[in-house]
mmCIF file of C-alpha atoms and ligand atoms in Angstrom:
data_model
loop_
_atom_site.group_PDB
_atom_site.id
_atom_site.type_symbol
_atom_site.label_atom_id
_atom_site.label_comp_id
_atom_site.label_asym_id
_atom_site.label_seq_id
_atom_site.Cartn_x
_atom_site.Cartn_y
_atom_site.Cartn_z
ATOM 1 C CA MET A 10 -38.551 -50.462 -112.999
ATOM 2 C CA LYS A 11 -38.270 -53.645 -110.943
ATOM 3 C CA ILE A 12 -40.349 -53.247 -107.781
ATOM 4 C CA VAL A 13 -40.783 -55.474 -104.711
ATOM 5 C CA VAL A 14 -44.051 -55.336 -102.744
ATOM 6 C CA THR A 15 -44.009 -57.195 -99.404
ATOM 7 C CA GLY A 16 -47.511 -58.014 -98.185
ATOM 8 C CA GLY A 17 -48.464 -57.936 -101.880
ATOM 9 C CA ALA A 18 -51.252 -60.536 -101.493
ATOM 10 C CA GLY A 19 -52.999 -58.442 -98.833
ATOM 11 C CA PHE A 20 -55.637 -55.747 -99.235
ATOM 12 C CA LEU A 21 -53.434 -52.693 -99.926
ATOM 13 C CA GLY A 22 -50.510 -54.678 -101.349
ATOM 14 C CA SER A 23 -52.596 -56.372 -104.049
ATOM 15 C CA HIS A 24 -54.059 -53.054 -105.225
ATOM 16 C CA LEU A 25 -50.540 -51.608 -105.280
ATOM 17 C CA CYS A 26 -49.229 -54.548 -107.371
ATOM 18 C CA GLY A 27 -52.106 -53.984 -109.827
ATOM 19 C CA LYS A 28 -51.401 -50.269 -110.191
ATOM 20 C CA LEU A 29 -47.639 -50.786 -110.633
ATOM 21 C CA LEU A 30 -48.273 -53.439 -113.324
ATOM 22 C CA GLU A 31 -50.645 -51.013 -115.080
ATOM 23 C CA GLN A 32 -47.803 -48.489 -115.098
ATOM 24 C CA GLY A 33 -45.619 -51.062 -116.903
ATOM 25 C CA HIS A 34 -43.309 -52.036 -114.033
ATOM 26 C CA GLU A 35 -42.028 -55.498 -113.161
ATOM 27 C CA VAL A 36 -43.452 -56.517 -109.801
ATOM 28 C CA ILE A 37 -42.150 -59.109 -107.347
ATOM 29 C CA CYS A 38 -44.894 -59.759 -104.795
ATOM 30 C CA ILE A 39 -43.636 -61.352 -101.575
ATOM 31 C CA ASP A 40 -46.132 -62.652 -99.034
ATOM 32 C CA ASN A 41 -46.470 -65.569 -96.602
ATOM 33 C CA LEU A 42 -50.287 -65.465 -96.873
ATOM 34 C CA LEU A 43 -50.669 -65.007 -93.108
ATOM 35 C CA THR A 44 -53.608 -62.609 -93.491
ATOM 36 C CA GLY A 45 -53.615 -62.154 -97.288
ATOM 37 C CA SER A 46 -54.837 -64.474 -100.031
ATOM 38 C CA GLU A 47 -53.621 -65.702 -103.420
ATOM 39 C CA LYS A 48 -57.118 -64.849 -104.730
ATOM 40 C CA ASN A 49 -56.169 -61.155 -104.457
ATOM 41 C CA ILE A 50 -53.342 -61.606 -106.982
ATOM 42 C CA GLU A 51 -54.893 -64.285 -109.227
ATOM 43 C CA GLU A 52 -55.677 -61.694 -111.933
ATOM 44 C CA TYR A 53 -51.978 -60.712 -112.230
ATOM 45 C CA LYS A 54 -50.531 -64.216 -112.582
ATOM 46 C CA SER A 55 -50.879 -64.296 -116.365
ATOM 47 C CA ASN A 56 -48.868 -61.056 -116.632
ATOM 48 C CA SER A 57 -45.214 -61.880 -117.435
ATOM 49 C CA ASN A 58 -44.139 -58.787 -115.457
ATOM 50 C CA PHE A 59 -45.571 -60.308 -112.253
ATOM 51 C CA LYS A 60 -43.837 -62.799 -109.964
ATOM 52 C CA PHE A 61 -45.140 -64.187 -106.673
ATOM 53 C CA LEU A 62 -42.790 -65.456 -103.983
ATOM 54 C CA LYS A 63 -44.345 -67.168 -100.940
ATOM 55 C CA GLN A 64 -41.974 -66.117 -98.187
ATOM 56 C CA ASP A 65 -42.015 -64.882 -94.601
ATOM 57 C CA VAL A 66 -39.996 -61.655 -94.824
ATOM 58 C CA SER A 67 -39.069 -61.847 -91.121
ATOM 59 C CA HIS A 68 -36.757 -64.753 -92.001
ATOM 60 C CA ARG A 69 -33.602 -64.497 -94.077
ATOM 61 C CA PHE A 70 -34.039 -64.802 -97.834
ATOM 62 C CA GLU A 71 -32.414 -63.532 -101.005
ATOM 63 C CA ILE A 72 -33.798 -61.681 -103.983
ATOM 64 C CA GLU A 73 -31.680 -62.648 -106.948
ATOM 65 C CA SER A 74 -32.578 -59.956 -109.444
ATOM 66 C CA GLU A 75 -31.863 -56.237 -109.381
ATOM 67 C CA VAL A 76 -34.447 -54.150 -107.521
ATOM 68 C CA ASP A 77 -35.178 -50.428 -107.859
ATOM 69 C CA GLN A 78 -37.850 -49.936 -105.205
ATOM 70 C CA ILE A 79 -39.192 -51.868 -102.201
ATOM 71 C CA TYR A 80 -42.623 -51.219 -100.720
ATOM 72 C CA HIS A 81 -42.652 -52.944 -97.318
ATOM 73 C CA LEU A 82 -46.312 -53.478 -96.432
ATOM 74 C CA ALA A 83 -46.193 -56.936 -94.857
ATOM 75 C CA SER A 84 -47.908 -57.007 -91.437
ATOM 76 C CA PRO A 85 -51.211 -58.043 -89.903
ATOM 77 C CA ALA A 86 -53.260 -54.872 -89.415
ATOM 78 C CA SER A 87 -56.622 -55.626 -87.801
ATOM 79 C CA PRO A 88 -57.192 -54.833 -84.113
ATOM 80 C CA ASN A 89 -60.491 -56.791 -83.854
ATOM 81 C CA LYS A 90 -59.996 -59.528 -81.226
ATOM 82 C CA ASN A 91 -62.876 -61.526 -82.744
ATOM 83 C CA SER A 92 -60.875 -62.039 -85.962
ATOM 84 C CA LEU A 93 -58.270 -64.780 -86.420
ATOM 85 C CA LYS A 94 -56.482 -62.322 -88.757
ATOM 86 C CA SER A 95 -56.034 -59.718 -86.032
ATOM 87 C CA TYR A 96 -52.668 -58.858 -84.562
ATOM 88 C CA HIS A 97 -54.004 -60.060 -81.211
ATOM 89 C CA ALA A 98 -54.270 -63.546 -82.738
ATOM 90 C CA LEU A 99 -50.831 -63.159 -84.387
ATOM 91 C CA PRO A 100 -48.748 -61.268 -81.798
ATOM 92 C CA PHE A 101 -45.324 -62.751 -82.536
ATOM 93 C CA GLY A 102 -45.646 -62.651 -86.328
ATOM 94 C CA THR A 103 -46.732 -59.003 -86.050
ATOM 95 C CA MET A 104 -43.823 -57.977 -83.849
ATOM 96 C CA MET A 105 -41.340 -59.919 -85.992
ATOM 97 C CA VAL A 106 -42.419 -58.569 -89.365
ATOM 98 C CA ASN A 107 -42.391 -54.931 -88.259
ATOM 99 C CA SER A 108 -39.019 -55.271 -86.522
ATOM 100 C CA MET A 109 -36.878 -58.032 -88.082
ATOM 101 C CA GLY A 110 -38.848 -57.877 -91.335
ATOM 102 C CA THR A 111 -38.259 -54.136 -91.641
ATOM 103 C CA TRP A 112 -34.589 -54.547 -90.707
ATOM 104 C CA GLN A 113 -34.156 -57.207 -93.366
ATOM 105 C CA MET A 114 -35.947 -55.189 -96.066
ATOM 106 C CA ALA A 115 -33.721 -52.208 -95.175
ATOM 107 C CA GLU A 116 -30.596 -54.409 -95.588
ATOM 108 C CA ILE A 117 -31.884 -55.701 -98.940
ATOM 109 C CA ALA A 118 -32.709 -52.152 -100.082
ATOM 110 C CA LEU A 119 -29.165 -51.028 -99.237
ATOM 111 C CA ALA A 120 -27.561 -54.011 -100.971
ATOM 112 C CA LYS A 121 -29.667 -53.429 -104.098
ATOM 113 C CA LYS A 122 -29.326 -49.604 -103.938
ATOM 114 C CA ALA A 123 -33.129 -49.507 -103.943
ATOM 115 C CA LYS A 124 -35.533 -46.997 -102.397
ATOM 116 C CA LEU A 125 -37.468 -48.279 -99.373
ATOM 117 C CA PHE A 126 -41.051 -47.414 -98.395
ATOM 118 C CA PHE A 127 -42.165 -48.498 -94.906
ATOM 119 C CA ALA A 128 -45.923 -48.762 -94.276
ATOM 120 C CA SER A 129 -46.343 -47.394 -90.782
ATOM 121 C CA THR A 130 -49.659 -46.449 -89.228
ATOM 122 C CA SER A 131 -51.729 -43.802 -87.473
ATOM 123 C CA GLU A 132 -51.518 -46.210 -84.511
ATOM 124 C CA VAL A 133 -48.064 -44.759 -83.744
ATOM 125 C CA TYR A 134 -50.059 -41.806 -82.328
ATOM 126 C CA GLY A 135 -51.895 -44.244 -79.985
ATOM 127 C CA ASP A 136 -54.922 -42.658 -78.294
ATOM 128 C CA PRO A 137 -53.905 -39.159 -79.403
ATOM 129 C CA LEU A 138 -54.008 -36.130 -77.149
ATOM 130 C CA GLU A 139 -53.528 -33.767 -80.120
ATOM 131 C CA HIS A 140 -56.028 -33.329 -82.878
ATOM 132 C CA PRO A 141 -55.782 -33.635 -85.850
ATOM 133 C CA GLN A 142 -52.545 -35.599 -85.821
ATOM 134 C CA LYS A 143 -49.500 -33.987 -87.459
ATOM 135 C CA GLU A 144 -46.304 -35.891 -88.284
ATOM 136 C CA GLU A 145 -44.456 -34.034 -85.472
ATOM 137 C CA TYR A 146 -46.826 -35.367 -82.792
ATOM 138 C CA ARG A 147 -45.062 -38.097 -80.773
ATOM 139 C CA GLY A 148 -48.145 -39.959 -79.660
ATOM 140 C CA ASN A 149 -49.763 -41.388 -76.543
ATOM 141 C CA VAL A 150 -48.981 -45.103 -76.704
ATOM 142 C CA SER A 151 -48.836 -47.850 -74.080
ATOM 143 C CA THR A 152 -45.688 -50.001 -74.258
ATOM 144 C CA THR A 153 -47.483 -53.025 -72.789
ATOM 145 C CA GLY A 154 -51.229 -52.591 -73.490
ATOM 146 C CA PRO A 155 -53.148 -54.870 -75.893
ATOM 147 C CA ARG A 156 -52.404 -52.702 -78.943
ATOM 148 C CA SER A 157 -48.697 -52.413 -78.113
ATOM 149 C CA ILE A 158 -47.910 -55.519 -80.208
ATOM 150 C CA TYR A 159 -48.754 -53.527 -83.306
ATOM 151 C CA ASP A 160 -48.216 -49.913 -82.227
ATOM 152 C CA GLU A 161 -44.810 -50.393 -80.661
ATOM 153 C CA SER A 162 -43.517 -52.722 -83.387
ATOM 154 C CA LYS A 163 -44.510 -50.138 -86.018
ATOM 155 C CA ARG A 164 -42.808 -47.441 -83.931
ATOM 156 C CA PHE A 165 -39.661 -49.599 -83.767
ATOM 157 C CA GLY A 166 -39.951 -50.209 -87.522
ATOM 158 C CA GLU A 167 -39.865 -46.425 -87.965
ATOM 159 C CA THR A 168 -36.800 -46.262 -85.694
ATOM 160 C CA ILE A 169 -35.051 -48.913 -87.796
ATOM 161 C CA VAL A 170 -35.729 -47.044 -91.049
ATOM 162 C CA ALA A 171 -34.609 -43.734 -89.506
ATOM 163 C CA ALA A 172 -31.374 -45.333 -88.223
ATOM 164 C CA PHE A 173 -30.595 -46.883 -91.621
ATOM 165 C CA VAL A 174 -31.189 -43.496 -93.270
ATOM 166 C CA ARG A 175 -29.039 -41.641 -90.736
ATOM 167 C CA SER A 176 -26.156 -44.087 -90.314
ATOM 168 C CA ARG A 177 -26.055 -46.049 -93.565
ATOM 169 C CA ASP A 178 -27.489 -43.607 -96.072
ATOM 170 C CA LEU A 179 -30.540 -45.707 -96.956
ATOM 171 C CA ASP A 180 -32.992 -43.961 -99.279
ATOM 172 C CA GLY A 181 -35.971 -44.727 -97.022
ATOM 173 C CA ARG A 182 -39.272 -43.020 -96.271
ATOM 174 C CA ILE A 183 -41.996 -43.711 -93.679
ATOM 175 C CA ILE A 184 -45.699 -43.429 -94.411
ATOM 176 C CA ARG A 185 -48.321 -43.358 -91.648
ATOM 177 C CA ILE A 186 -51.462 -44.838 -93.140
ATOM 178 C CA PHE A 187 -54.854 -43.938 -91.610
ATOM 179 C CA ASN A 188 -57.940 -46.213 -91.844
ATOM 180 C CA THR A 189 -58.365 -47.360 -95.444
ATOM 181 C CA TYR A 190 -61.118 -49.548 -96.915
ATOM 182 C CA GLY A 191 -62.254 -51.026 -100.217
ATOM 183 C CA PRO A 192 -62.556 -54.173 -102.314
ATOM 184 C CA LYS A 193 -60.218 -57.109 -101.581
ATOM 185 C CA MET A 194 -60.234 -56.482 -97.833
ATOM 186 C CA ALA A 195 -60.681 -59.941 -96.268
ATOM 187 C CA LEU A 196 -64.313 -60.457 -95.249
ATOM 188 C CA ASP A 197 -63.183 -61.895 -91.899
ATOM 189 C CA ASP A 198 -60.583 -59.159 -91.313
ATOM 190 C CA GLY A 199 -62.667 -57.565 -88.546
ATOM 191 C CA ARG A 200 -61.972 -53.893 -89.287
ATOM 192 C CA VAL A 201 -65.005 -51.696 -88.909
ATOM 193 C CA VAL A 202 -65.937 -50.849 -92.520
ATOM 194 C CA ILE A 203 -65.897 -54.439 -93.766
ATOM 195 C CA GLU A 204 -67.676 -55.635 -90.584
ATOM 196 C CA PHE A 205 -70.481 -53.098 -90.983
ATOM 197 C CA VAL A 206 -70.882 -53.474 -94.753
ATOM 198 C CA THR A 207 -71.109 -57.272 -94.519
ATOM 199 C CA ALA A 208 -73.526 -56.937 -91.559
ATOM 200 C CA GLY A 209 -75.666 -54.421 -93.490
ATOM 201 C CA LEU A 210 -75.805 -56.647 -96.589
ATOM 202 C CA ALA A 211 -76.752 -59.683 -94.480
ATOM 203 C CA GLY A 212 -79.381 -57.741 -92.510
ATOM 204 C CA LYS A 213 -77.493 -58.451 -89.263
ATOM 205 C CA PRO A 214 -76.951 -55.859 -86.491
ATOM 206 C CA PHE A 215 -74.024 -53.414 -86.790
ATOM 207 C CA PRO A 216 -71.724 -54.551 -83.927
ATOM 208 C CA VAL A 217 -70.685 -51.260 -82.303
ATOM 209 C CA PHE A 218 -67.939 -51.279 -79.672
ATOM 210 C CA GLY A 219 -68.471 -48.752 -76.867
ATOM 211 C CA ASP A 220 -70.964 -45.925 -77.376
ATOM 212 C CA GLY A 221 -69.934 -45.482 -81.025
ATOM 213 C CA LYS A 222 -68.939 -41.844 -80.473
ATOM 214 C CA GLN A 223 -65.268 -42.591 -81.150
ATOM 215 C CA THR A 224 -64.159 -41.134 -84.497
ATOM 216 C CA ARG A 225 -62.161 -42.319 -87.479
ATOM 217 C CA SER A 226 -61.347 -40.873 -90.916
ATOM 218 C CA PHE A 227 -61.806 -43.338 -93.761
ATOM 219 C CA CYS A 228 -59.813 -43.300 -97.007
ATOM 220 C CA TYR A 229 -60.879 -45.185 -100.141
ATOM 221 C CA VAL A 230 -58.257 -47.601 -101.441
ATOM 222 C CA SER A 231 -57.680 -45.967 -104.873
ATOM 223 C CA ASP A 232 -56.813 -42.667 -103.156
ATOM 224 C CA MET A 233 -54.466 -44.444 -100.747
ATOM 225 C CA ILE A 234 -52.650 -46.273 -103.563
ATOM 226 C CA ASP A 235 -52.105 -42.957 -105.399
ATOM 227 C CA GLY A 236 -50.726 -41.515 -102.150
ATOM 228 C CA ILE A 237 -48.441 -44.498 -101.558
ATOM 229 C CA ILE A 238 -46.948 -44.226 -105.050
ATOM 230 C CA ALA A 239 -46.600 -40.425 -104.707
ATOM 231 C CA ALA A 240 -44.734 -40.961 -101.421
ATOM 232 C CA MET A 241 -42.284 -43.345 -103.100
ATOM 233 C CA GLU A 242 -41.815 -41.111 -106.151
ATOM 234 C CA LYS A 243 -41.881 -37.617 -104.634
ATOM 235 C CA GLY A 244 -41.266 -38.298 -100.941
ATOM 236 C CA GLU A 245 -37.872 -37.297 -99.611
ATOM 237 C CA LYS A 246 -35.312 -39.557 -97.993
ATOM 238 C CA GLY A 247 -35.845 -39.853 -94.228
ATOM 239 C CA GLU A 248 -39.185 -38.041 -94.273
ATOM 240 C CA ILE A 249 -42.482 -39.129 -92.697
ATOM 241 C CA TYR A 250 -45.846 -38.515 -94.371
ATOM 242 C CA ASN A 251 -49.393 -38.988 -93.059
ATOM 243 C CA LEU A 252 -51.740 -40.445 -95.680
ATOM 244 C CA GLY A 253 -55.491 -40.633 -95.103
ATOM 245 C CA ASN A 254 -58.773 -38.874 -95.644
ATOM 246 C CA PRO A 255 -59.226 -35.956 -93.218
ATOM 247 C CA GLN A 256 -63.062 -36.188 -93.144
ATOM 248 C CA GLU A 257 -63.875 -37.383 -89.640
ATOM 249 C CA PHE A 258 -66.936 -39.464 -88.662
ATOM 250 C CA THR A 259 -68.168 -41.198 -85.529
ATOM 251 C CA ILE A 260 -68.649 -44.968 -85.734
ATOM 252 C CA LEU A 261 -72.405 -44.384 -85.309
ATOM 253 C CA GLU A 262 -72.384 -42.037 -88.333
ATOM 254 C CA LEU A 263 -70.527 -44.720 -90.305
ATOM 255 C CA ALA A 264 -73.225 -47.283 -89.391
ATOM 256 C CA GLN A 265 -75.975 -44.854 -90.484
ATOM 257 C CA LYS A 266 -74.291 -44.222 -93.845
ATOM 258 C CA ILE A 267 -73.851 -47.952 -94.481
ATOM 259 C CA LYS A 268 -77.470 -48.626 -93.494
ATOM 260 C CA LYS A 269 -78.644 -46.069 -96.055
ATOM 261 C CA ILE A 270 -76.338 -47.246 -98.860
ATOM 262 C CA THR A 271 -77.140 -50.945 -98.400
ATOM 263 C CA GLY A 272 -80.845 -50.187 -97.860
ATOM 264 C CA SER A 273 -80.545 -52.505 -94.882
ATOM 265 C CA VAL A 274 -82.932 -53.349 -92.070
ATOM 266 C CA SER A 275 -79.907 -53.658 -89.732
ATOM 267 C CA GLU A 276 -79.786 -51.596 -86.531
ATOM 268 C CA VAL A 277 -76.906 -50.684 -84.270
ATOM 269 C CA GLU A 278 -76.166 -53.124 -81.452
ATOM 270 C CA HIS A 279 -73.747 -52.123 -78.696
ATOM 271 C CA VAL A 280 -71.982 -55.465 -78.339
ATOM 272 C CA LEU A 281 -68.884 -54.655 -76.263
ATOM 273 C CA GLU A 282 -67.333 -52.042 -74.037
ATOM 274 C CA LEU A 283 -64.831 -49.892 -75.944
ATOM 275 C CA PRO A 284 -61.706 -52.117 -76.081
ATOM 276 C CA GLU A 285 -58.761 -51.017 -73.917
ATOM 277 C CA ASP A 286 -56.638 -48.305 -75.603
ATOM 278 C CA ASP A 287 -59.076 -47.969 -78.542
ATOM 279 C CA PRO A 288 -58.372 -44.403 -79.754
ATOM 280 C CA VAL A 289 -61.264 -42.019 -79.036
ATOM 281 C CA ARG A 290 -60.514 -39.567 -81.848
ATOM 282 C CA ARG A 291 -58.438 -39.980 -84.977
ATOM 283 C CA CYS A 292 -58.020 -37.683 -87.950
ATOM 284 C CA PRO A 293 -54.934 -37.037 -90.078
ATOM 285 C CA ASP A 294 -53.434 -33.647 -90.750
ATOM 286 C CA ILE A 295 -52.375 -34.176 -94.368
ATOM 287 C CA SER A 296 -51.001 -30.698 -95.133
ATOM 288 C CA LYS A 297 -47.479 -32.100 -95.554
ATOM 289 C CA ALA A 298 -48.609 -34.719 -98.112
ATOM 290 C CA LYS A 299 -50.666 -32.077 -99.951
ATOM 291 C CA LYS A 300 -47.705 -29.724 -100.186
ATOM 292 C CA LYS A 301 -44.818 -32.135 -100.725
ATOM 293 C CA LEU A 302 -46.477 -35.015 -102.572
ATOM 294 C CA ASP A 303 -49.125 -32.977 -104.373
ATOM 295 C CA TRP A 304 -51.660 -35.537 -103.144
ATOM 296 C CA GLU A 305 -55.027 -35.458 -101.496
ATOM 297 C CA PRO A 306 -57.924 -37.914 -101.476
ATOM 298 C CA LYS A 307 -60.725 -37.428 -104.002
ATOM 299 C CA VAL A 308 -63.284 -40.090 -103.068
ATOM 300 C CA SER A 309 -65.854 -39.172 -100.390
ATOM 301 C CA LEU A 310 -66.915 -41.726 -97.790
ATOM 302 C CA GLU A 311 -70.324 -42.095 -99.440
ATOM 303 C CA GLU A 312 -68.855 -42.687 -102.915
ATOM 304 C CA GLY A 313 -66.281 -45.153 -101.562
ATOM 305 C CA LEU A 314 -68.868 -47.096 -99.580
ATOM 306 C CA LYS A 315 -71.087 -47.301 -102.672
ATOM 307 C CA LYS A 316 -68.171 -48.756 -104.661
ATOM 308 C CA LEU A 317 -67.428 -51.320 -101.942
ATOM 309 C CA VAL A 318 -71.078 -52.334 -101.608
ATOM 310 C CA GLU A 319 -71.387 -52.720 -105.387
ATOM 311 C CA TYR A 320 -68.241 -54.890 -105.446
ATOM 312 C CA LEU A 321 -69.476 -57.113 -102.614
ATOM 313 C CA ARG A 322 -72.929 -57.499 -104.161
HETATM 314 P P1 LIG B 427 -53.594 -57.141 -94.945
HETATM 315 O O1 LIG B 427 -53.639 -58.006 -93.746
HETATM 316 O O2 LIG B 427 -54.678 -57.271 -95.946
HETATM 317 O O3 LIG B 427 -52.216 -57.292 -95.709
HETATM 318 C C1 LIG B 427 -51.000 -57.581 -95.075
HETATM 319 C C2 LIG B 427 -50.264 -58.632 -95.888
HETATM 320 O O4 LIG B 427 -48.986 -58.897 -95.275
HETATM 321 C C3 LIG B 427 -51.002 -59.964 -95.964
HETATM 322 O O5 LIG B 427 -51.099 -60.401 -97.306
HETATM 323 C C4 LIG B 427 -50.148 -60.894 -95.134
HETATM 324 O O6 LIG B 427 -50.245 -62.253 -95.538
HETATM 325 C C5 LIG B 427 -48.767 -60.301 -95.329
HETATM 326 N N1 LIG B 427 -47.808 -60.647 -94.280
HETATM 327 C C6 LIG B 427 -47.965 -60.551 -92.936
HETATM 328 N N2 LIG B 427 -46.850 -60.948 -92.304
HETATM 329 C C7 LIG B 427 -45.960 -61.308 -93.277
HETATM 330 C C8 LIG B 427 -44.638 -61.817 -93.257
HETATM 331 N N3 LIG B 427 -43.982 -62.033 -92.124
HETATM 332 N N4 LIG B 427 -44.016 -62.068 -94.441
HETATM 333 C C9 LIG B 427 -44.676 -61.858 -95.615
HETATM 334 N N5 LIG B 427 -45.930 -61.384 -95.692
HETATM 335 C C10 LIG B 427 -46.566 -61.114 -94.532
HETATM 336 O O7 LIG B 427 -53.530 -55.630 -94.380
HETATM 337 P P2 LIG B 427 -53.530 -54.239 -95.166
HETATM 338 O O8 LIG B 427 -54.692 -53.465 -94.664
HETATM 339 O O9 LIG B 427 -53.379 -54.445 -96.622
HETATM 340 O O10 LIG B 427 -52.224 -53.560 -94.577
HETATM 341 C C11 LIG B 427 -51.020 -53.438 -95.329
HETATM 342 C C12 LIG B 427 -50.022 -52.600 -94.558
HETATM 343 O O11 LIG B 427 -50.533 -51.280 -94.336
HETATM 344 C C13 LIG B 427 -49.687 -53.153 -93.161
HETATM 345 O O12 LIG B 427 -48.323 -52.942 -92.909
HETATM 346 C C14 LIG B 427 -50.532 -52.312 -92.235
HETATM 347 O O13 LIG B 427 -49.967 -52.222 -90.956
HETATM 348 C C15 LIG B 427 -50.521 -50.973 -92.961
HETATM 349 N N6 LIG B 427 -51.715 -50.171 -92.603
HETATM 350 C C16 LIG B 427 -52.937 -50.430 -93.146
HETATM 351 C C17 LIG B 427 -54.034 -49.664 -92.790
HETATM 352 C C18 LIG B 427 -55.383 -49.873 -93.390
HETATM 353 O O14 LIG B 427 -56.327 -49.171 -93.000
HETATM 354 N N7 LIG B 427 -55.585 -50.755 -94.332
HETATM 355 C C19 LIG B 427 -53.884 -48.626 -91.838
HETATM 356 C C20 LIG B 427 -52.618 -48.420 -91.278
HETATM 357 C C21 LIG B 427 -51.533 -49.173 -91.682
HETATM 358 N N1 LIG B 428 -65.340 -51.131 -84.228
HETATM 359 C C1 LIG B 428 -66.675 -51.414 -83.942
HETATM 360 N N2 LIG B 428 -67.183 -52.606 -84.387
HETATM 361 C C2 LIG B 428 -66.447 -53.501 -85.108
HETATM 362 C C3 LIG B 428 -65.101 -53.188 -85.409
HETATM 363 C C4 LIG B 428 -64.587 -51.994 -84.947
HETATM 364 O O1 LIG B 428 -67.368 -50.623 -83.306
HETATM 365 O O2 LIG B 428 -66.985 -54.552 -85.463
HETATM 366 C C5 LIG B 428 -64.785 -49.835 -83.769
HETATM 367 C C6 LIG B 428 -63.461 -49.987 -83.020
HETATM 368 O O3 LIG B 428 -63.693 -50.168 -81.640
HETATM 369 C C7 LIG B 428 -62.767 -48.679 -83.324
HETATM 370 C C8 LIG B 428 -63.280 -48.289 -84.716
HETATM 371 O O4 LIG B 428 -64.478 -49.052 -84.908
HETATM 372 O O5 LIG B 428 -63.151 -47.695 -82.399
HETATM 373 C C9 LIG B 428 -62.292 -48.572 -85.840
HETATM 374 O O6 LIG B 428 -61.893 -49.912 -85.694
HETATM 375 P P1 LIG B 428 -60.976 -50.696 -86.753
HETATM 376 O O7 LIG B 428 -60.938 -52.124 -86.279
HETATM 377 O O8 LIG B 428 -61.460 -50.490 -88.120
HETATM 378 O O9 LIG B 428 -59.519 -50.091 -86.643
HETATM 379 P P2 LIG B 428 -58.752 -49.047 -85.703
HETATM 380 O O10 LIG B 428 -59.003 -47.709 -86.290
HETATM 381 O O11 LIG B 428 -59.272 -49.143 -84.296
HETATM 382 O O12 LIG B 428 -57.327 -49.461 -85.818
#
């Protein structure tokens, strides 16, 4: 098949391109390198099935060839204000790519009679009042708070896909991705796993925001890529699927695990108040993905962290 991956030079996108090439597909990777890097796709450039197009998908462009599937992953994703790659540093690009970018990829998918996959996020649940989060939960999100740039543009992206499915018969599906980590994540991305692993390896303090009792559920990248492909292949038109690892940990527990695995002298340092609207608890209910996509994560947090540490060393 001929498959487009937007955001293909980013963390998840580059792993997805690699897996699709392994499966023998032709891959067109489209990325404007806003937060991604050509280094992530260097290893694929000698493969004649791989093409890279440097393009901002929020602006009009054409794809000349036939296309069977489009994975739309392009978007900044880090909420860490200290990172230049965060959506706080890139507010307009973030809002554009999740709104106009999604609209455009939906138009292209229709014109090419291709299936569309939209990478949404657990952030559509905001600071959730229900736990764990099921797909039916409508969320607790501020329309104007600091995270709204990302949360509300992803929510609107979902609305766009749903409207194209309902009114124009697009074969689209929406996937809500929960915290995922692994090799090829930018070292200056600012998300918690990469921050703590690099701190642990350098013997620097683990920079904890707030009291560290907030929770997250961390999925290793190979599991997420299997889930993403299962959602495209087995997911139904117009459906929404949560993908993530349902094992829940506090940020302090994460720091302790990373300290042990890196054998580090680093200690926790409470560097900031908990940022405004930072979700206090997050954990996916993945029963729908288990049942409908026949998917569930296999890699434990400890195993995944060991793999990441080995890669970074
Ligand atoms: P990333 O920053 O590593 O990758 C995003 C890629 O999109 C980058 O290569 C970037 O250059 C590209 N991009 C951004 N704007 C673009 C534009 N206008 N045109 C073309 N390319 C553009 O982040 P990631 O973690 O790989 O995230 C990929 C997708 O998954 C994003 O949509 C993100 O919102 C979603 N997601 C990721 C996670 C996670 O934990 N990794 C969680 C929830 C949702
Ligand atoms: N966090 C932290 N130190 C960091 C980065 C993040 O304590 O250096 C916290 C952050 O406040 C949040 C959690 O870790 O509660 C997960 O943050 P991340 O940036 O990975 O993404 P989020 O799940 O908030 O979108």
